[in-house]
Amino acid sequence: MVETITGIFLVLMFIALYMFFMFIVLNIKNRDKLFSYPKSKKKYKVSVLIPAYNEEESIKETIENVMALNYPKSLLEVIVINDGSTDKTKEVVKRLMTKYKGLTLLDKKNSGKADSLNEGIKISKGELIAVVDSDSFPSNNALEKMAGYFDDKDMGAVTSFVNIRNKSQNILARIQSLEYLILAWTRKMLDFIDSVYVTNGPLSVYRKEYLLEVGGFDPKSITEDIDITWNLLDHGYKTAMCLASRVSTVAPSKLKPWWRQRVRWGIGGFQVISKFKRSFFKKGMF
């Protein structure tokens, strides 16, 4: 028994050290390119989808941040998908529609985030689909810095650097702020070897054509952002991470919601691994 535990520990230690040194080597090799991004040769029509369920407290600021994006307004449409909210989310959005010409509300019965995004895609007119969580706030130039990646015809999705807005609230939020910083760094390292495995919910951009080809977001997956990334990779498309593109989000500040979030991430991760296990050694998957 002791020998087995020791063996498992040594294997895990080897994997951890291997990954650590791999990331260090990648960082040294690519340190001059950490914050670089391709300049777009064309202006893409972009549909920003904001799925919302009972987000009356944050939805106004999210929409205002999206509307303030440094991107041609003639090429930008914003669709809020109200997923059967029981609070005043719908009323807040309707008031903002009188202020912003490019804002649309899709009101529907509650069916989950993935299904809401799929419904939004159906009515969208953009060549690119940007997904923004309703408690997240993109920086002004976030979208502009991500668009250039899609000049590569094989690019299926690009994700951003997420930082914590409420990091000064308490110790749990501060710890998550450090965690998100490390996640962003490691994800950028994986970008250099074409292995970005998740496009986060706060802000990611997808090529609409490829989303439709792979069947959209899976309503059965509890981590639709991980699932869609693996699905795109499975179909041979590229994913990338733009460290220069920033979005802030509100992290759980209490232990119970934080624990629920992490359990969901963990179960969702295993769910995706099980779904795509046949593709682990498929050329181009990772």
Coordinates of C-alpha atoms in Angstrom, one line a residue:
M1 CA 0.0 0.0 0.0
V2 CA 2.8 2.4 1.0
E3 CA 4.7 1.5 -2.2
T4 CA 1.6 2.3 -4.3
I5 CA 1.0 5.7 -2.7
T6 CA 4.7 6.5 -3.1
G7 CA 4.6 5.5 -6.8
I8 CA 1.5 7.7 -7.4
F9 CA 3.2 10.6 -5.6
L10 CA 6.3 10.2 -7.7
V11 CA 4.4 10.1 -11.0
L12 CA 2.4 13.2 -10.1
M13 CA 5.6 15.0 -9.0
F14 CA 7.2 14.1 -12.3
I15 CA 4.2 15.4 -14.3
A16 CA 4.1 18.6 -12.2
L17 CA 7.9 19.3 -12.7
Y18 CA 7.7 18.5 -16.4
M19 CA 4.8 20.9 -16.9
F20 CA 6.5 23.6 -14.8
F21 CA 9.8 23.5 -16.7
M22 CA 8.0 23.3 -20.0
F23 CA 6.1 26.5 -19.2
I24 CA 9.3 28.2 -18.1
V25 CA 11.1 27.2 -21.4
L26 CA 8.1 28.4 -23.4
N27 CA 8.1 31.7 -21.5
I28 CA 11.8 32.3 -22.1
K29 CA 11.5 31.4 -25.8
N30 CA 8.4 33.6 -26.4
R31 CA 8.9 36.4 -23.8
D32 CA 8.9 39.1 -26.5
K33 CA 5.6 37.9 -27.9
L34 CA 3.5 37.6 -24.7
F35 CA 1.4 40.6 -25.3
S36 CA 1.6 40.8 -29.1
Y37 CA -1.4 40.1 -31.3
P38 CA -2.0 40.2 -35.1
K39 CA -3.4 43.4 -36.5
S40 CA -6.6 42.6 -38.5
K41 CA -6.5 43.2 -42.2
K42 CA -10.3 43.5 -42.4
K43 CA -13.1 44.7 -40.2
Y44 CA -15.4 41.8 -39.3
K45 CA -19.1 42.1 -38.5
V46 CA -19.3 41.0 -34.9
S47 CA -22.4 39.9 -32.9
V48 CA -21.9 40.2 -29.1
L49 CA -24.1 37.7 -27.2
I50 CA -24.8 38.4 -23.5
P51 CA -26.7 35.5 -21.9
A52 CA -28.4 36.7 -18.7
Y53 CA -30.3 35.1 -15.9
N54 CA -31.3 37.2 -12.9
E55 CA -28.5 39.8 -13.5
E56 CA -30.3 43.0 -12.8
E57 CA -27.4 44.2 -10.6
S58 CA -24.6 43.9 -13.2
I59 CA -26.3 43.8 -16.7
K60 CA -26.4 47.6 -17.1
E61 CA -22.7 48.0 -16.6
T62 CA -21.9 45.0 -18.8
I63 CA -23.9 46.4 -21.7
E64 CA -22.3 49.9 -21.2
N65 CA -18.8 48.4 -21.4
V66 CA -19.7 46.4 -24.5
M67 CA -21.2 49.5 -26.1
A68 CA -18.0 51.4 -25.3
L69 CA -15.9 48.9 -27.2
N70 CA -13.4 50.6 -29.6
Y71 CA -15.0 48.9 -32.6
P72 CA -17.0 50.4 -35.6
K73 CA -20.6 50.6 -34.4
S74 CA -21.8 49.9 -37.9
L75 CA -20.1 46.4 -37.6
L76 CA -21.3 45.7 -34.1
E77 CA -24.6 44.3 -32.9
V78 CA -25.3 43.4 -29.2
I79 CA -27.9 40.8 -28.3
V80 CA -28.9 40.2 -24.7
I81 CA -30.5 36.8 -24.3
N82 CA -32.8 36.9 -21.3
D83 CA -33.0 33.3 -20.1
G84 CA -36.3 33.5 -18.2
S85 CA -35.1 35.9 -15.5
T86 CA -37.4 36.4 -12.6
D87 CA -35.9 39.7 -11.5
K88 CA -35.8 43.0 -13.4
T89 CA -33.1 42.0 -16.0
K90 CA -35.5 42.4 -18.9
E91 CA -36.7 45.8 -17.7
V92 CA -33.1 47.1 -17.4
V93 CA -32.2 45.9 -20.9
K94 CA -35.4 47.5 -22.4
R95 CA -34.5 50.9 -20.8
L96 CA -31.0 50.7 -22.3
M97 CA -32.5 49.8 -25.8
T98 CA -33.8 53.4 -25.9
K99 CA -30.2 54.7 -25.5
Y100 CA -28.3 52.3 -27.7
K101 CA -29.4 51.7 -31.3
G102 CA -27.4 48.5 -31.8
L103 CA -28.9 46.7 -28.7
T104 CA -31.4 43.8 -29.1
L105 CA -33.2 41.8 -26.5
L106 CA -34.1 38.1 -27.1
D107 CA -36.5 37.1 -24.4
K108 CA -37.0 33.4 -23.8
K109 CA -38.0 30.7 -21.3
N110 CA -35.3 29.4 -19.0
S111 CA -33.3 26.7 -20.7
G112 CA -29.7 27.3 -19.7
K113 CA -26.7 29.3 -21.0
A114 CA -25.7 27.0 -23.8
D115 CA -29.2 26.9 -25.3
S116 CA -29.5 30.7 -24.9
L117 CA -26.3 31.2 -26.8
N118 CA -27.5 28.8 -29.6
E119 CA -30.7 30.9 -29.9
G120 CA -28.7 34.1 -30.0
I121 CA -26.5 32.6 -32.8
K122 CA -29.6 31.9 -34.9
I123 CA -30.6 35.6 -35.1
S124 CA -27.1 37.0 -35.2
K125 CA -25.8 38.7 -38.3
G126 CA -22.1 38.7 -37.5
E127 CA -19.3 36.8 -39.1
L128 CA -17.8 36.5 -35.6
I129 CA -19.6 35.7 -32.4
A130 CA -18.3 37.3 -29.2
V131 CA -19.7 35.9 -25.9
V132 CA -19.7 38.1 -22.8
D133 CA -20.9 36.9 -19.4
S134 CA -23.5 39.3 -17.9
D135 CA -21.3 40.0 -14.9
S136 CA -18.2 40.7 -16.9
F137 CA -16.8 43.9 -18.3
P138 CA -14.5 44.0 -21.4
S139 CA -11.9 46.7 -21.8
N140 CA -12.4 49.2 -24.6
N141 CA -9.9 47.7 -27.0
A142 CA -10.5 44.0 -26.1
L143 CA -12.4 43.1 -29.2
E144 CA -10.2 45.0 -31.6
K145 CA -7.1 43.1 -30.3
M146 CA -8.8 39.7 -30.8
A147 CA -10.2 40.2 -34.2
G148 CA -6.9 39.9 -36.1
Y149 CA -6.5 36.3 -35.1
F150 CA -9.4 35.4 -37.5
D151 CA -7.4 36.5 -40.5
D152 CA -6.1 32.9 -40.2
K153 CA -8.9 30.9 -41.9
D154 CA -8.3 28.0 -39.6
M155 CA -8.9 30.0 -36.4
G156 CA -12.1 28.9 -34.6
A157 CA -11.9 30.7 -31.3
V158 CA -9.9 33.3 -29.3
T159 CA -10.1 33.9 -25.6
S160 CA -8.9 36.7 -23.4
F161 CA -7.1 37.6 -20.1
V162 CA -9.6 37.6 -17.2
N163 CA -8.9 39.5 -14.1
I164 CA -10.9 39.8 -10.9
R165 CA -12.8 43.0 -10.4
N166 CA -13.6 42.6 -6.7
K167 CA -10.1 41.3 -5.7
S168 CA -10.0 43.8 -2.7
Q169 CA -13.2 42.5 -1.2
N170 CA -11.7 39.7 1.0
I171 CA -8.9 37.1 1.1
L172 CA -10.8 34.6 -1.0
A173 CA -11.2 37.1 -3.8
R174 CA -7.5 38.1 -3.6
I175 CA -6.5 34.4 -3.8
Q176 CA -8.6 34.0 -6.9
S177 CA -7.1 37.1 -8.4
L178 CA -3.7 35.4 -8.2
E179 CA -5.1 32.2 -9.5
Y180 CA -6.6 33.9 -12.5
L181 CA -3.3 35.6 -13.2
I182 CA -1.5 32.2 -13.2
L183 CA -4.3 30.7 -15.4
A184 CA -3.9 33.5 -17.9
W185 CA -0.1 33.0 -18.1
T186 CA -0.3 29.2 -18.5
R187 CA -3.0 29.5 -21.1
K188 CA -0.8 31.9 -23.1
M189 CA 2.0 29.4 -22.8
L190 CA -0.3 26.7 -24.3
D191 CA -1.2 29.1 -27.1
F192 CA 2.4 28.9 -28.3
I193 CA 2.0 25.2 -28.8
D194 CA -1.5 25.4 -30.2
S195 CA -3.1 23.8 -27.1
V196 CA -5.6 26.4 -25.7
Y197 CA -8.2 24.0 -24.2
V198 CA -10.8 26.5 -22.9
T199 CA -12.3 29.7 -24.2
N200 CA -13.6 31.5 -21.1
G201 CA -17.1 32.8 -20.5
P202 CA -16.3 36.4 -19.6
L203 CA -15.0 37.2 -23.1
S204 CA -14.3 34.9 -26.0
V205 CA -14.8 35.3 -29.8
Y206 CA -15.8 32.5 -32.2
R207 CA -16.1 32.2 -36.0
K208 CA -19.8 31.7 -36.5
E209 CA -19.4 29.4 -39.5
Y210 CA -17.4 26.9 -37.4
L211 CA -19.8 27.2 -34.5
L212 CA -22.6 26.1 -36.7
E213 CA -20.5 23.4 -38.3
V214 CA -19.8 21.7 -34.9
G215 CA -23.4 22.0 -33.7
G216 CA -23.1 25.0 -31.5
F217 CA -22.8 24.9 -27.7
D218 CA -23.8 21.7 -26.0
P219 CA -26.8 22.2 -23.7
K220 CA -26.0 18.9 -21.9
S221 CA -22.5 20.2 -20.9
I222 CA -22.3 22.0 -17.6
T223 CA -19.1 23.8 -18.8
E224 CA -20.1 24.9 -22.3
D225 CA -17.0 27.0 -22.7
I226 CA -14.6 24.0 -22.3
D227 CA -16.9 21.8 -24.4
I228 CA -17.0 24.1 -27.4
T229 CA -13.2 24.6 -27.4
W230 CA -12.6 20.8 -27.4
N231 CA -15.2 20.4 -30.1
L232 CA -13.6 23.0 -32.4
L233 CA -10.2 21.4 -31.8
D234 CA -11.7 18.0 -32.5
H235 CA -12.8 19.3 -35.9
G236 CA -9.3 20.5 -36.7
Y237 CA -9.8 24.3 -36.0
K238 CA -7.3 26.4 -34.1
T239 CA -7.9 28.2 -30.8
A240 CA -5.8 31.0 -29.4
M241 CA -5.3 33.3 -26.3
C242 CA -4.8 37.0 -26.5
L243 CA -3.1 38.2 -23.3
A244 CA -3.4 41.8 -24.4
S245 CA -7.2 41.6 -24.5
R246 CA -8.6 42.1 -21.0
V247 CA -11.9 41.6 -19.3
S248 CA -12.8 41.9 -15.6
T249 CA -15.3 39.7 -13.9
V250 CA -16.9 39.3 -10.4
A251 CA -15.5 36.3 -8.5
P252 CA -17.3 34.5 -5.7
S253 CA -16.5 36.2 -2.4
K254 CA -18.0 33.5 -0.2
L255 CA -16.9 30.0 0.3
K256 CA -20.2 28.2 -0.6
P257 CA -20.6 29.7 -4.1
W258 CA -16.9 29.4 -4.7
W259 CA -17.1 25.7 -3.9
R260 CA -20.1 25.2 -6.1
Q261 CA -18.3 26.9 -9.0
R262 CA -15.2 24.7 -8.6
V263 CA -17.2 21.5 -8.3
R264 CA -19.0 22.5 -11.6
W265 CA -15.7 23.2 -13.3
G266 CA -14.3 19.8 -12.1
I267 CA -17.3 17.8 -13.1
G268 CA -17.6 19.7 -16.4
G269 CA -13.9 19.0 -17.1
F270 CA -14.3 15.2 -16.6
Q271 CA -17.5 15.3 -18.7
V272 CA -15.6 16.9 -21.6
I273 CA -12.7 14.4 -21.2
S274 CA -15.1 11.5 -21.4
K275 CA -16.9 13.0 -24.4
F276 CA -13.7 13.6 -26.4
K277 CA -11.5 10.8 -25.1
R278 CA -11.5 9.2 -28.6
S279 CA -9.6 12.2 -29.9
F280 CA -6.8 12.4 -27.4
F281 CA -4.2 11.1 -29.8
K282 CA -5.8 12.5 -32.9
K283 CA -3.4 14.6 -34.9
G284 CA -4.1 18.3 -34.4
M285 CA -6.2 17.9 -31.3
F286 CA -3.5 19.1 -28.9

